[in-house]
PDB file of C-alpha atoms in Angstrom:
ATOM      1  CA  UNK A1371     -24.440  -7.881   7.735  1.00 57.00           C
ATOM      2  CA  UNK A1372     -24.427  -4.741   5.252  1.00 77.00           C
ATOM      3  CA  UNK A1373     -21.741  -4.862   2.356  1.00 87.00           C
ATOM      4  CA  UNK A1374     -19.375  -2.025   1.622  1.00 86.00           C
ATOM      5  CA  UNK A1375     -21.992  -0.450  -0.741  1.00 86.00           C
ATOM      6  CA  UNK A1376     -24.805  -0.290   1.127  1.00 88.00           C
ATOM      7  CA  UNK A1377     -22.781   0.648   4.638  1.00 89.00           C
ATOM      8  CA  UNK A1378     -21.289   3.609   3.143  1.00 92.00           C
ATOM      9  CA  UNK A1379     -23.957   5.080   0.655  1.00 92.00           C
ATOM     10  CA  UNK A1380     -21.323   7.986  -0.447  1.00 94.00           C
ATOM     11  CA  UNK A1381     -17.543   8.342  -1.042  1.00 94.00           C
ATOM     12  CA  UNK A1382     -16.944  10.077   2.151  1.00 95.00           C
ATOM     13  CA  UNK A1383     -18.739   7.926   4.397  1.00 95.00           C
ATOM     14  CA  UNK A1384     -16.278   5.187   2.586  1.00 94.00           C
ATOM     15  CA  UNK A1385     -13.196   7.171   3.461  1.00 95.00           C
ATOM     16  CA  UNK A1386     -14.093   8.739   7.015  1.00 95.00           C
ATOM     17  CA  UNK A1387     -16.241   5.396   8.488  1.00 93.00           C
ATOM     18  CA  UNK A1388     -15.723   2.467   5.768  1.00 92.00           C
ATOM     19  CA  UNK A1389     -12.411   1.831   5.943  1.00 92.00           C
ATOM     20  CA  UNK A1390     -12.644   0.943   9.974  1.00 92.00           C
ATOM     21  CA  UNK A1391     -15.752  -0.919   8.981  1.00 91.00           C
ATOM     22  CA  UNK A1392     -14.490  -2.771   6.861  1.00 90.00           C
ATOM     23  CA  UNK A1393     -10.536  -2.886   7.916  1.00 90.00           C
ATOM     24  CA  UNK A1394      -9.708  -5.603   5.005  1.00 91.00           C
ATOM     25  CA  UNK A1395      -9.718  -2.201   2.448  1.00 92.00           C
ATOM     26  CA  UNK A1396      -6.993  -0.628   4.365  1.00 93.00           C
ATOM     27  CA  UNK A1397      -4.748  -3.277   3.310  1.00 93.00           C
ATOM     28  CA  UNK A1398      -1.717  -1.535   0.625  1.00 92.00           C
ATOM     29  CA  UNK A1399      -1.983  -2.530  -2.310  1.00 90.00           C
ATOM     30  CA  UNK A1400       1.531  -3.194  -2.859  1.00 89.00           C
ATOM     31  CA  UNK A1401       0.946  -5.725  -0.483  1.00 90.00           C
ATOM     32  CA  UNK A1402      -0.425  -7.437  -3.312  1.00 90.00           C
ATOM     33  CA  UNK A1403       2.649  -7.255  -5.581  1.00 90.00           C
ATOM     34  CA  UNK A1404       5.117  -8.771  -3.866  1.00 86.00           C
ATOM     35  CA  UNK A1405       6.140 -12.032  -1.520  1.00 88.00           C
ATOM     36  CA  UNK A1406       9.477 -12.551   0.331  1.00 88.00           C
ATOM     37  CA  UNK A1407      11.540 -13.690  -2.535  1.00 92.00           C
ATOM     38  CA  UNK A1408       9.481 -11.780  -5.029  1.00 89.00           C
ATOM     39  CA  UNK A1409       8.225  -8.497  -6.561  1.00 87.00           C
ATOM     40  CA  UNK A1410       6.529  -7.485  -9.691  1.00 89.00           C
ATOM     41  CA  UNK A1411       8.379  -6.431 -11.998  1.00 89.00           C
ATOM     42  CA  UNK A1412       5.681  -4.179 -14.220  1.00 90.00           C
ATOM     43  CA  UNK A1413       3.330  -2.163 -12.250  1.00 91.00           C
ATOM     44  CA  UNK A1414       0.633  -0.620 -14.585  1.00 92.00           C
ATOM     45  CA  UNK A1415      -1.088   2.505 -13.957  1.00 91.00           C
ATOM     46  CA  UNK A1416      -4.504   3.682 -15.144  1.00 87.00           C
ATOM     47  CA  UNK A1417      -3.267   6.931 -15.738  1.00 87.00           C
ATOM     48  CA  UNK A1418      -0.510   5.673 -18.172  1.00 93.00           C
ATOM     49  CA  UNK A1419      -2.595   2.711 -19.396  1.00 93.00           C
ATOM     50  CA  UNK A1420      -1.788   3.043 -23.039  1.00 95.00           C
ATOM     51  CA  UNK A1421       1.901   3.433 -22.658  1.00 96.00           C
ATOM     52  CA  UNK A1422       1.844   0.644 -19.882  1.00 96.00           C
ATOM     53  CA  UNK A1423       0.665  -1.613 -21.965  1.00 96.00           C
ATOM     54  CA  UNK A1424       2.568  -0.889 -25.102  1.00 96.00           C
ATOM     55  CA  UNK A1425       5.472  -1.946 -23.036  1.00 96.00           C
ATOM     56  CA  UNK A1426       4.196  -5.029 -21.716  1.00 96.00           C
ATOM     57  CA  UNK A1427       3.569  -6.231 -25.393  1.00 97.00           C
ATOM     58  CA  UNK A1428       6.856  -4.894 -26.936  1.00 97.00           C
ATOM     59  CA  UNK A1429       8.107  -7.067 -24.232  1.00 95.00           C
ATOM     60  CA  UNK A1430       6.365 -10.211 -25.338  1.00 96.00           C
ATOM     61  CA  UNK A1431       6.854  -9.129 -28.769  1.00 98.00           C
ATOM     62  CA  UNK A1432       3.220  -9.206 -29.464  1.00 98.00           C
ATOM     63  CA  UNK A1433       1.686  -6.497 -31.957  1.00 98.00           C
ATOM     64  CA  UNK A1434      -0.247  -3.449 -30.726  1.00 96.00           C
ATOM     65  CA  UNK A1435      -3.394  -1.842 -31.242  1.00 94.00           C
ATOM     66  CA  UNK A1436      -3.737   1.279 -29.563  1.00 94.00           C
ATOM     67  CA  UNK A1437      -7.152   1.136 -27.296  1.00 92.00           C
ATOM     68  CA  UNK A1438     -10.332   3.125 -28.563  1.00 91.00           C
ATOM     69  CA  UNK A1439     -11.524   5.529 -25.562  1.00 86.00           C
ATOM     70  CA  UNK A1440     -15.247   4.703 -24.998  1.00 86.00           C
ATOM     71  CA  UNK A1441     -17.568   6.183 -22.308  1.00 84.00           C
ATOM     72  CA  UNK A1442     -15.474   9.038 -21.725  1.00 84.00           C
ATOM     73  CA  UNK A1443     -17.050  11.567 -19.259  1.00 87.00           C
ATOM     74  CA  UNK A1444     -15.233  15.013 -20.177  1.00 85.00           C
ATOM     75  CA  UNK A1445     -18.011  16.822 -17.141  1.00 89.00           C
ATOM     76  CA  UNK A1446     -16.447  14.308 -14.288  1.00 86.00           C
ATOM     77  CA  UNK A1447     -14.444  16.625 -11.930  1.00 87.00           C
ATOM     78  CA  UNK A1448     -10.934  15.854 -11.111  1.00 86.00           C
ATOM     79  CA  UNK A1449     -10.707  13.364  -8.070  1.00 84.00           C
ATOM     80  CA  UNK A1450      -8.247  15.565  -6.287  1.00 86.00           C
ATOM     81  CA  UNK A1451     -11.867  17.772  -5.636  1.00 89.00           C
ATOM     82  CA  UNK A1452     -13.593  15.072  -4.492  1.00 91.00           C
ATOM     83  CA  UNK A1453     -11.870  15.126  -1.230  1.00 94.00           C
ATOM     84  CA  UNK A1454     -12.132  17.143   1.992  1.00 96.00           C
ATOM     85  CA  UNK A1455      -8.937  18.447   3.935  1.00 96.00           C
ATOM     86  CA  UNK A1456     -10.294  15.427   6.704  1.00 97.00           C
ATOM     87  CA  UNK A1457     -10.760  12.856   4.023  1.00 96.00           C
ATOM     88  CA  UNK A1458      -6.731  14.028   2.434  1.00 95.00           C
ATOM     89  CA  UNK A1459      -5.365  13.691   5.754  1.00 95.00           C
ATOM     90  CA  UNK A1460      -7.403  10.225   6.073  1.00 96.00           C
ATOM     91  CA  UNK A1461      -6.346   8.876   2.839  1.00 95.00           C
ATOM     92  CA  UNK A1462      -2.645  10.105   4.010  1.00 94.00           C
ATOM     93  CA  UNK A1463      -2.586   8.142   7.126  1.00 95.00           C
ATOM     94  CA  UNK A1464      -4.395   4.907   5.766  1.00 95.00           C
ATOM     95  CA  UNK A1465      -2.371   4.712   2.648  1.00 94.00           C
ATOM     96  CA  UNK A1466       0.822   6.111   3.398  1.00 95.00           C
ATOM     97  CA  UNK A1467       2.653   3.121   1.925  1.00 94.00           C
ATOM     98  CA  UNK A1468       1.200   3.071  -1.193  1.00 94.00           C
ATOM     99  CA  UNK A1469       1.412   7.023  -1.828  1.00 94.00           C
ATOM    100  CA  UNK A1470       5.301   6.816  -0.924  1.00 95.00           C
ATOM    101  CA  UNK A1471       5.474   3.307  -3.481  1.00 91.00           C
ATOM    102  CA  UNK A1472       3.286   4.781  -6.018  1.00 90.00           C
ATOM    103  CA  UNK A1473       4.315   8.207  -5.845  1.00 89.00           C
ATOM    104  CA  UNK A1474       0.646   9.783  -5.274  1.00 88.00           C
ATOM    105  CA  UNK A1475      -0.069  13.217  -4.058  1.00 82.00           C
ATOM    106  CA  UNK A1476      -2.692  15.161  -3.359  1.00 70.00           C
TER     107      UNK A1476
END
């Protein structure tokens, strides 16, 4: 059997034929961050990983060193244009949960 990778050879064959392929993706992630007597308490985001972690080490009281940027691609095109209308309204259905947790748009 084909992994992920080599079943879907670009990001929209992931979104549009992947994720029924391989129906273990489509589970939330939030799904991940909680139990029945528990939930994180800290979620940290990529796009505020400097800040998120800041807090998480004021929190330990541990010192901080702000985190050097390295292979930075300023040409890579915002995601948001990566997508199709079908692949949004894809993403929409699959995910739902996690946009409404997370607060995503598109």
């Amino acid at each position: 059997m084909q992994g992920v990778a080599e079943s879907c050879p670009d990001f929209e064959t992931f979104i549009m034929k992947g994720l029924d392929e391989w129906t273990r993706l489509q589970t939330p992630q939030v799904r991940y961050l909680t139990t029945r007597t528990r939930r994180a308490d800290m979620i940290g985001r990529q796009e505020t990983l400097e800040a998120d972690l800041r807090a998480v080490f004021a929190r330990f009281d541990l010192p901080w060193t702000p985190l050097k940027s390295v292979n930075v691609d300023k040409s890579r095109p915002d995601y948001h244009d990566e997508y199709t209308d079908a692949m949004r309204r894809r993403v929409e259905s699959v995910f739902a949960k996690d946009i409404a947790v997370f607060g995503y748009s598109f």
